[in-house]
């Protein structure tokens, strides 16, 4: 229980006046972002890793929450960082990346880094979540050969994640994707977009959809050849941390952060 509490607990590492808001993915927890957060803290950045509503507990609790709750959580994280930081950069994985894009469409953050943010989900069955909702409340995580391959691309790392997903949550996620996608043209802050080649949760075409929608800010796009969906815990995680740090450092040096 003590280990589980640590995996799901939010974290805050005080540093300089640039705040990094770290947002985990759908059905995940801050454990997905902690290694990245610890790495950024060593470089002196202020780091806040939040826990999204309904996560870190049970799938039943997650079923009671939705996109609007998760968006409010992300917006609250920005407000928290603004208490001590002049600048806030959103850094999100998967749905966390989607929430980071959401924050940028509202003009709430000064820079964004999205990692495997969904515009198109790889499993086509997720598109029919609304149709099956009256009959099925939860679905199990995929056990396909692709999912197995993805897991092999990641070292054994402690992570708390649900093994069942509430169908209501999938319906809400799909709604969030549509909403954010329709507003991407409003983004005007520096952006770094990351995508894993071995991502079998989010269709890798998602990153190019985002890039084209926010071409007004000339985003940098980086593909990771050997990582699965959970990029922050994969075999290239140390290089990912360095790329995030470089983006922050170079943006600050240019005066855009």
PDB file of C-alpha atoms in Angstrom:
ATOM      1  CA  UNK A   1       0.000   0.000   0.000  1.00  0.00           C
ATOM      2  CA  UNK A   2       2.849   2.385   0.775  1.00  0.00           C
ATOM      3  CA  UNK A   3       4.331   1.805  -2.704  1.00  0.00           C
ATOM      4  CA  UNK A   4       0.948   2.293  -4.350  1.00  0.00           C
ATOM      5  CA  UNK A   5       0.434   5.582  -2.527  1.00  0.00           C
ATOM      6  CA  UNK A   6       3.783   6.854  -3.787  1.00  0.00           C
ATOM      7  CA  UNK A   7       2.932   5.857  -7.359  1.00  0.00           C
ATOM      8  CA  UNK A   8      -0.348   7.750  -7.391  1.00  0.00           C
ATOM      9  CA  UNK A   9       0.689  10.772  -5.334  1.00  0.00           C
ATOM     10  CA  UNK A  10       1.108  14.139  -7.046  1.00  0.00           C
ATOM     11  CA  UNK A  11       4.604  15.607  -6.763  1.00  0.00           C
ATOM     12  CA  UNK A  12       6.066  19.099  -6.567  1.00  0.00           C
ATOM     13  CA  UNK A  13       9.749  19.972  -6.919  1.00  0.00           C
ATOM     14  CA  UNK A  14      10.452  23.713  -6.402  1.00  0.00           C
ATOM     15  CA  UNK A  15      13.073  25.270  -8.662  1.00  0.00           C
ATOM     16  CA  UNK A  16      13.460  28.340 -10.846  1.00  0.00           C
ATOM     17  CA  UNK A  17      10.770  30.662 -12.218  1.00  0.00           C
ATOM     18  CA  UNK A  18       9.866  28.353 -15.108  1.00  0.00           C
ATOM     19  CA  UNK A  19       7.208  25.869 -14.040  1.00  0.00           C
ATOM     20  CA  UNK A  20       6.678  22.514 -15.731  1.00  0.00           C
ATOM     21  CA  UNK A  21       3.175  21.055 -15.433  1.00  0.00           C
ATOM     22  CA  UNK A  22       3.380  17.277 -15.918  1.00  0.00           C
ATOM     23  CA  UNK A  23       0.122  15.517 -16.822  1.00  0.00           C
ATOM     24  CA  UNK A  24      -0.243  11.736 -16.993  1.00  0.00           C
ATOM     25  CA  UNK A  25      -2.402   9.698 -19.349  1.00  0.00           C
ATOM     26  CA  UNK A  26      -5.859   8.165 -19.473  1.00  0.00           C
ATOM     27  CA  UNK A  27      -6.310   5.522 -16.728  1.00  0.00           C
ATOM     28  CA  UNK A  28      -2.711   6.136 -15.575  1.00  0.00           C
ATOM     29  CA  UNK A  29      -1.168   8.057 -12.685  1.00  0.00           C
ATOM     30  CA  UNK A  30       1.671  10.470 -11.805  1.00  0.00           C
ATOM     31  CA  UNK A  31       3.993   7.439 -11.727  1.00  0.00           C
ATOM     32  CA  UNK A  32       4.163   7.763 -15.529  1.00  0.00           C
ATOM     33  CA  UNK A  33       5.670  11.241 -15.183  1.00  0.00           C
ATOM     34  CA  UNK A  34       7.729  11.023 -12.002  1.00  0.00           C
ATOM     35  CA  UNK A  35      11.039   9.979 -13.604  1.00  0.00           C
ATOM     36  CA  UNK A  36      10.743  12.837 -16.089  1.00  0.00           C
ATOM     37  CA  UNK A  37       9.863  15.218 -13.266  1.00  0.00           C
ATOM     38  CA  UNK A  38      12.834  14.148 -11.183  1.00  0.00           C
ATOM     39  CA  UNK A  39      15.121  14.580 -14.179  1.00  0.00           C
ATOM     40  CA  UNK A  40      13.855  18.077 -14.930  1.00  0.00           C
ATOM     41  CA  UNK A  41      14.139  19.058 -11.267  1.00  0.00           C
ATOM     42  CA  UNK A  42      17.840  18.167 -11.355  1.00  0.00           C
ATOM     43  CA  UNK A  43      18.264  20.786 -14.087  1.00  0.00           C
ATOM     44  CA  UNK A  44      16.665  23.387 -11.820  1.00  0.00           C
ATOM     45  CA  UNK A  45      13.186  23.657 -13.346  1.00  0.00           C
ATOM     46  CA  UNK A  46      10.145  23.858 -11.076  1.00  0.00           C
ATOM     47  CA  UNK A  47       8.016  20.739 -11.543  1.00  0.00           C
ATOM     48  CA  UNK A  48       4.420  19.901 -10.629  1.00  0.00           C
ATOM     49  CA  UNK A  49       2.983  16.480 -11.430  1.00  0.00           C
ATOM     50  CA  UNK A  50      -0.774  16.311 -10.936  1.00  0.00           C
ATOM     51  CA  UNK A  51      -3.222  13.464 -10.338  1.00  0.00           C
ATOM     52  CA  UNK A  52      -6.288  13.622 -12.573  1.00  0.00           C
ATOM     53  CA  UNK A  53      -9.724  13.104 -11.023  1.00  0.00           C
ATOM     54  CA  UNK A  54     -10.848   9.487 -10.772  1.00  0.00           C
ATOM     55  CA  UNK A  55      -7.323   8.192 -11.357  1.00  0.00           C
ATOM     56  CA  UNK A  56      -5.059   6.445  -8.871  1.00  0.00           C
ATOM     57  CA  UNK A  57      -8.010   4.798  -7.124  1.00  0.00           C
ATOM     58  CA  UNK A  58     -10.343   2.355  -8.903  1.00  0.00           C
ATOM     59  CA  UNK A  59     -11.921   2.117 -12.377  1.00  0.00           C
ATOM     60  CA  UNK A  60     -15.291   2.603 -10.685  1.00  0.00           C
ATOM     61  CA  UNK A  61     -14.166   5.997  -9.373  1.00  0.00           C
ATOM     62  CA  UNK A  62     -12.817   6.946 -12.785  1.00  0.00           C
ATOM     63  CA  UNK A  63     -16.218   6.148 -14.320  1.00  0.00           C
ATOM     64  CA  UNK A  64     -17.681   9.029 -12.291  1.00  0.00           C
ATOM     65  CA  UNK A  65     -15.357  11.575 -13.911  1.00  0.00           C
ATOM     66  CA  UNK A  66     -14.892  12.900 -17.403  1.00  0.00           C
ATOM     67  CA  UNK A  67     -13.173  15.320 -19.751  1.00  0.00           C
ATOM     68  CA  UNK A  68     -14.511  18.431 -18.036  1.00  0.00           C
ATOM     69  CA  UNK A  69     -13.118  17.245 -14.687  1.00  0.00           C
ATOM     70  CA  UNK A  70      -9.718  16.458 -16.178  1.00  0.00           C
ATOM     71  CA  UNK A  71      -9.599  19.824 -17.950  1.00  0.00           C
ATOM     72  CA  UNK A  72     -10.335  21.577 -14.640  1.00  0.00           C
ATOM     73  CA  UNK A  73      -7.543  19.579 -12.983  1.00  0.00           C
ATOM     74  CA  UNK A  74      -5.080  20.731 -15.648  1.00  0.00           C
ATOM     75  CA  UNK A  75      -6.207  24.342 -15.362  1.00  0.00           C
ATOM     76  CA  UNK A  76      -5.828  24.106 -11.575  1.00  0.00           C
ATOM     77  CA  UNK A  77      -2.269  22.881 -12.027  1.00  0.00           C
ATOM     78  CA  UNK A  78      -1.448  25.975 -14.061  1.00  0.00           C
ATOM     79  CA  UNK A  79      -2.862  28.221 -11.334  1.00  0.00           C
ATOM     80  CA  UNK A  80      -0.792  26.409  -8.720  1.00  0.00           C
ATOM     81  CA  UNK A  81       2.431  26.932 -10.661  1.00  0.00           C
ATOM     82  CA  UNK A  82       1.622  30.586 -11.340  1.00  0.00           C
ATOM     83  CA  UNK A  83       1.861  31.180  -7.599  1.00  0.00           C
ATOM     84  CA  UNK A  84       5.653  30.843  -7.796  1.00  0.00           C
ATOM     85  CA  UNK A  85       6.538  30.880 -11.493  1.00  0.00           C
ATOM     86  CA  UNK A  86       6.555  33.582 -14.146  1.00  0.00           C
ATOM     87  CA  UNK A  87       6.277  31.018 -16.928  1.00  0.00           C
ATOM     88  CA  UNK A  88       4.376  27.716 -17.195  1.00  0.00           C
ATOM     89  CA  UNK A  89       4.990  24.994 -19.756  1.00  0.00           C
ATOM     90  CA  UNK A  90       2.547  22.108 -20.130  1.00  0.00           C
ATOM     91  CA  UNK A  91       4.115  18.672 -20.603  1.00  0.00           C
ATOM     92  CA  UNK A  92       1.700  15.806 -21.115  1.00  0.00           C
ATOM     93  CA  UNK A  93       1.668  12.134 -22.076  1.00  0.00           C
ATOM     94  CA  UNK A  94      -1.197  10.647 -24.100  1.00  0.00           C
ATOM     95  CA  UNK A  95      -4.413  12.204 -22.740  1.00  0.00           C
ATOM     96  CA  UNK A  96      -2.087  14.412 -20.701  1.00  0.00           C
ATOM     97  CA  UNK A  97      -0.727  15.674 -24.008  1.00  0.00           C
ATOM     98  CA  UNK A  98      -4.269  16.338 -25.159  1.00  0.00           C
ATOM     99  CA  UNK A  99      -4.890  18.321 -21.970  1.00  0.00           C
ATOM    100  CA  UNK A 100      -1.687  20.270 -22.600  1.00  0.00           C
ATOM    101  CA  UNK A 101      -2.994  21.191 -26.049  1.00  0.00           C
ATOM    102  CA  UNK A 102      -6.282  22.182 -24.431  1.00  0.00           C
ATOM    103  CA  UNK A 103      -4.462  24.539 -22.067  1.00  0.00           C
ATOM    104  CA  UNK A 104      -2.629  26.082 -25.003  1.00  0.00           C
ATOM    105  CA  UNK A 105      -5.862  26.682 -26.953  1.00  0.00           C
ATOM    106  CA  UNK A 106      -7.048  28.734 -23.970  1.00  0.00           C
ATOM    107  CA  UNK A 107      -3.798  30.701 -23.829  1.00  0.00           C
ATOM    108  CA  UNK A 108      -3.115  29.511 -20.281  1.00  0.00           C
ATOM    109  CA  UNK A 109       0.444  28.274 -20.823  1.00  0.00           C
ATOM    110  CA  UNK A 110       3.594  29.754 -22.343  1.00  0.00           C
ATOM    111  CA  UNK A 111       4.823  26.599 -24.068  1.00  0.00           C
ATOM    112  CA  UNK A 112       3.748  23.012 -24.650  1.00  0.00           C
ATOM    113  CA  UNK A 113       5.276  19.584 -25.032  1.00  0.00           C
ATOM    114  CA  UNK A 114       2.917  16.807 -26.055  1.00  0.00           C
ATOM    115  CA  UNK A 115       3.921  13.144 -26.082  1.00  0.00           C
ATOM    116  CA  UNK A 116       1.812  10.650 -28.022  1.00  0.00           C
ATOM    117  CA  UNK A 117      -1.229  12.924 -27.778  1.00  0.00           C
ATOM    118  CA  UNK A 118      -4.285  11.323 -29.405  1.00  0.00           C
ATOM    119  CA  UNK A 119      -6.077  12.677 -32.411  1.00  0.00           C
ATOM    120  CA  UNK A 120      -6.777   9.162 -33.684  1.00  0.00           C
ATOM    121  CA  UNK A 121      -6.832   6.133 -31.364  1.00  0.00           C
ATOM    122  CA  UNK A 122      -5.221   2.994 -32.763  1.00  0.00           C
ATOM    123  CA  UNK A 123      -7.988   0.612 -31.666  1.00  0.00           C
ATOM    124  CA  UNK A 124     -10.908   1.323 -33.996  1.00  0.00           C
ATOM    125  CA  UNK A 125     -13.322  -0.225 -31.506  1.00  0.00           C
ATOM    126  CA  UNK A 126     -12.929   2.842 -29.286  1.00  0.00           C
ATOM    127  CA  UNK A 127     -14.915   4.804 -31.866  1.00  0.00           C
ATOM    128  CA  UNK A 128     -18.006   2.785 -30.969  1.00  0.00           C
ATOM    129  CA  UNK A 129     -17.791   3.349 -27.220  1.00  0.00           C
ATOM    130  CA  UNK A 130     -20.974   5.412 -27.218  1.00  0.00           C
ATOM    131  CA  UNK A 131     -22.899   2.595 -28.917  1.00  0.00           C
ATOM    132  CA  UNK A 132     -21.876  -0.093 -26.426  1.00  0.00           C
ATOM    133  CA  UNK A 133     -22.184   2.095 -23.322  1.00  0.00           C
ATOM    134  CA  UNK A 134     -25.770   0.967 -22.543  1.00  0.00           C
ATOM    135  CA  UNK A 135     -24.604  -2.651 -22.460  1.00  0.00           C
ATOM    136  CA  UNK A 136     -20.991  -2.617 -21.221  1.00  0.00           C
ATOM    137  CA  UNK A 137     -19.598  -0.536 -18.356  1.00  0.00           C
ATOM    138  CA  UNK A 138     -15.927  -1.546 -18.451  1.00  0.00           C
ATOM    139  CA  UNK A 139     -13.529  -3.009 -20.993  1.00  0.00           C
ATOM    140  CA  UNK A 140     -10.228  -4.761 -20.311  1.00  0.00           C
ATOM    141  CA  UNK A 141      -6.906  -3.517 -21.593  1.00  0.00           C
ATOM    142  CA  UNK A 142      -5.828  -5.022 -24.894  1.00  0.00           C
ATOM    143  CA  UNK A 143      -3.858  -8.277 -24.789  1.00  0.00           C
ATOM    144  CA  UNK A 144      -3.075  -8.244 -28.493  1.00  0.00           C
ATOM    145  CA  UNK A 145       0.301  -9.118 -29.938  1.00  0.00           C
ATOM    146  CA  UNK A 146       0.844  -5.408 -30.589  1.00  0.00           C
ATOM    147  CA  UNK A 147       0.258  -4.551 -26.952  1.00  0.00           C
ATOM    148  CA  UNK A 148       2.673  -7.288 -25.922  1.00  0.00           C
ATOM    149  CA  UNK A 149       5.298  -5.897 -28.297  1.00  0.00           C
ATOM    150  CA  UNK A 150       4.795  -2.440 -26.845  1.00  0.00           C
ATOM    151  CA  UNK A 151       5.300  -3.690 -23.299  1.00  0.00           C
ATOM    152  CA  UNK A 152       8.542  -5.409 -24.312  1.00  0.00           C
ATOM    153  CA  UNK A 153       9.880  -2.092 -25.572  1.00  0.00           C
ATOM    154  CA  UNK A 154       9.751  -0.737 -22.021  1.00  0.00           C
ATOM    155  CA  UNK A 155      11.967  -1.686 -19.084  1.00  0.00           C
ATOM    156  CA  UNK A 156      10.329  -2.936 -15.903  1.00  0.00           C
ATOM    157  CA  UNK A 157       9.356   0.282 -14.148  1.00  0.00           C
ATOM    158  CA  UNK A 158       6.936   0.780 -11.289  1.00  0.00           C
ATOM    159  CA  UNK A 159       3.701   2.254 -12.598  1.00  0.00           C
ATOM    160  CA  UNK A 160       0.118   2.394 -11.376  1.00  0.00           C
ATOM    161  CA  UNK A 161      -2.478   1.996 -14.122  1.00  0.00           C
ATOM    162  CA  UNK A 162      -5.940   0.487 -14.306  1.00  0.00           C
ATOM    163  CA  UNK A 163      -6.389  -2.899 -15.963  1.00  0.00           C
ATOM    164  CA  UNK A 164      -9.993  -2.012 -16.835  1.00  0.00           C
ATOM    165  CA  UNK A 165     -11.264   1.110 -18.546  1.00  0.00           C
ATOM    166  CA  UNK A 166     -14.714   2.625 -17.966  1.00  0.00           C
ATOM    167  CA  UNK A 167     -16.620   2.921 -21.228  1.00  0.00           C
ATOM    168  CA  UNK A 168     -18.003   6.253 -20.006  1.00  0.00           C
ATOM    169  CA  UNK A 169     -14.400   7.426 -19.764  1.00  0.00           C
ATOM    170  CA  UNK A 170     -13.712   6.429 -23.371  1.00  0.00           C
ATOM    171  CA  UNK A 171     -16.810   8.292 -24.531  1.00  0.00           C
ATOM    172  CA  UNK A 172     -15.611  11.352 -22.635  1.00  0.00           C
ATOM    173  CA  UNK A 173     -12.083  11.058 -24.015  1.00  0.00           C
ATOM    174  CA  UNK A 174     -13.439  10.916 -27.558  1.00  0.00           C
ATOM    175  CA  UNK A 175     -15.401  14.098 -26.830  1.00  0.00           C
ATOM    176  CA  UNK A 176     -12.255  15.771 -25.552  1.00  0.00           C
ATOM    177  CA  UNK A 177     -10.325  14.806 -28.669  1.00  0.00           C
ATOM    178  CA  UNK A 178     -12.992  16.346 -30.901  1.00  0.00           C
ATOM    179  CA  UNK A 179     -13.129  19.532 -28.857  1.00  0.00           C
ATOM    180  CA  UNK A 180      -9.369  20.062 -28.762  1.00  0.00           C
ATOM    181  CA  UNK A 181      -8.881  19.184 -32.421  1.00  0.00           C
ATOM    182  CA  UNK A 182     -11.410  21.845 -33.433  1.00  0.00           C
ATOM    183  CA  UNK A 183      -9.501  24.537 -31.510  1.00  0.00           C
ATOM    184  CA  UNK A 184      -5.858  23.735 -32.289  1.00  0.00           C
ATOM    185  CA  UNK A 185      -5.660  26.711 -34.655  1.00  0.00           C
ATOM    186  CA  UNK A 186      -5.864  28.977 -31.586  1.00  0.00           C
ATOM    187  CA  UNK A 187      -2.476  27.858 -30.221  1.00  0.00           C
ATOM    188  CA  UNK A 188       0.224  30.535 -30.383  1.00  0.00           C
ATOM    189  CA  UNK A 189       2.944  29.326 -27.985  1.00  0.00           C
ATOM    190  CA  UNK A 190       6.187  27.403 -28.679  1.00  0.00           C
ATOM    191  CA  UNK A 191       5.492  23.698 -29.146  1.00  0.00           C
ATOM    192  CA  UNK A 192       7.417  20.439 -29.153  1.00  0.00           C
ATOM    193  CA  UNK A 193       5.527  17.377 -30.388  1.00  0.00           C
ATOM    194  CA  UNK A 194       6.825  13.869 -29.640  1.00  0.00           C
ATOM    195  CA  UNK A 195       5.581  10.579 -31.073  1.00  0.00           C
ATOM    196  CA  UNK A 196       6.682   6.986 -30.511  1.00  0.00           C
ATOM    197  CA  UNK A 197       6.983   4.819 -33.608  1.00  0.00           C
ATOM    198  CA  UNK A 198       5.914   1.723 -31.621  1.00  0.00           C
ATOM    199  CA  UNK A 199       2.797   3.331 -30.212  1.00  0.00           C
ATOM    200  CA  UNK A 200      -0.121   0.893 -30.471  1.00  0.00           C
ATOM    201  CA  UNK A 201      -2.497   2.990 -28.373  1.00  0.00           C
ATOM    202  CA  UNK A 202      -2.423   6.247 -30.332  1.00  0.00           C
ATOM    203  CA  UNK A 203      -2.176   6.164 -34.103  1.00  0.00           C
ATOM    204  CA  UNK A 204       1.169   7.821 -34.942  1.00  0.00           C
ATOM    205  CA  UNK A 205      -0.620   9.858 -37.615  1.00  0.00           C
ATOM    206  CA  UNK A 206      -1.928  11.941 -34.717  1.00  0.00           C
ATOM    207  CA  UNK A 207       1.279  13.956 -34.434  1.00  0.00           C
ATOM    208  CA  UNK A 208       1.100  15.088 -38.052  1.00  0.00           C
ATOM    209  CA  UNK A 209      -2.532  16.107 -37.624  1.00  0.00           C
ATOM    210  CA  UNK A 210      -1.476  18.270 -34.682  1.00  0.00           C
ATOM    211  CA  UNK A 211       1.529  19.653 -36.542  1.00  0.00           C
ATOM    212  CA  UNK A 212      -0.576  20.784 -39.493  1.00  0.00           C
ATOM    213  CA  UNK A 213      -3.220  22.337 -37.236  1.00  0.00           C
ATOM    214  CA  UNK A 214      -0.629  24.382 -35.310  1.00  0.00           C
ATOM    215  CA  UNK A 215       1.749  25.177 -38.153  1.00  0.00           C
ATOM    216  CA  UNK A 216       1.384  28.843 -37.211  1.00  0.00           C
ATOM    217  CA  UNK A 217       3.879  28.259 -34.366  1.00  0.00           C
ATOM    218  CA  UNK A 218       6.266  26.115 -36.448  1.00  0.00           C
ATOM    219  CA  UNK A 219       6.309  23.215 -33.953  1.00  0.00           C
ATOM    220  CA  UNK A 220       9.273  20.903 -33.612  1.00  0.00           C
ATOM    221  CA  UNK A 221       8.398  17.226 -34.161  1.00  0.00           C
ATOM    222  CA  UNK A 222      10.475  14.355 -32.797  1.00  0.00           C
ATOM    223  CA  UNK A 223       9.855  10.670 -33.488  1.00  0.00           C
ATOM    224  CA  UNK A 224      11.168   8.018 -31.102  1.00  0.00           C
ATOM    225  CA  UNK A 225      12.076   4.811 -32.870  1.00  0.00           C
ATOM    226  CA  UNK A 226      12.275   2.329 -29.992  1.00  0.00           C
ATOM    227  CA  UNK A 227       9.613   3.442 -27.525  1.00  0.00           C
ATOM    228  CA  UNK A 228       6.029   2.363 -26.925  1.00  0.00           C
ATOM    229  CA  UNK A 229       3.097   4.476 -25.839  1.00  0.00           C
ATOM    230  CA  UNK A 230       4.445   5.241 -22.361  1.00  0.00           C
ATOM    231  CA  UNK A 231       7.349   7.220 -23.755  1.00  0.00           C
ATOM    232  CA  UNK A 232       8.391   8.575 -20.360  1.00  0.00           C
ATOM    233  CA  UNK A 233       9.159   5.083 -19.050  1.00  0.00           C
ATOM    234  CA  UNK A 234      10.483   3.527 -22.241  1.00  0.00           C
ATOM    235  CA  UNK A 235      14.042   2.688 -23.294  1.00  0.00           C
ATOM    236  CA  UNK A 236      14.621   6.221 -24.597  1.00  0.00           C
ATOM    237  CA  UNK A 237      13.330   7.952 -21.450  1.00  0.00           C
ATOM    238  CA  UNK A 238      16.683   9.572 -20.588  1.00  0.00           C
ATOM    239  CA  UNK A 239      16.975  11.047 -24.072  1.00  0.00           C
ATOM    240  CA  UNK A 240      13.378  12.262 -23.771  1.00  0.00           C
ATOM    241  CA  UNK A 241      14.247  14.119 -20.566  1.00  0.00           C
ATOM    242  CA  UNK A 242      17.233  15.752 -22.262  1.00  0.00           C
ATOM    243  CA  UNK A 243      15.095  16.844 -25.227  1.00  0.00           C
ATOM    244  CA  UNK A 244      12.530  18.389 -22.908  1.00  0.00           C
ATOM    245  CA  UNK A 245      15.294  20.191 -21.028  1.00  0.00           C
ATOM    246  CA  UNK A 246      16.827  21.437 -24.295  1.00  0.00           C
ATOM    247  CA  UNK A 247      13.453  22.760 -25.464  1.00  0.00           C
ATOM    248  CA  UNK A 248      12.980  24.634 -22.201  1.00  0.00           C
ATOM    249  CA  UNK A 249      16.538  25.981 -22.196  1.00  0.00           C
ATOM    250  CA  UNK A 250      16.533  27.094 -25.827  1.00  0.00           C
ATOM    251  CA  UNK A 251      13.067  28.646 -25.595  1.00  0.00           C
ATOM    252  CA  UNK A 252      14.090  30.551 -22.477  1.00  0.00           C
ATOM    253  CA  UNK A 253      17.279  31.735 -24.186  1.00  0.00           C
ATOM    254  CA  UNK A 254      15.269  33.045 -27.155  1.00  0.00           C
ATOM    255  CA  UNK A 255      13.025  34.940 -24.771  1.00  0.00           C
ATOM    256  CA  UNK A 256       9.894  33.067 -25.860  1.00  0.00           C
ATOM    257  CA  UNK A 257       9.453  31.557 -22.402  1.00  0.00           C
TER     258      UNK A 257
END
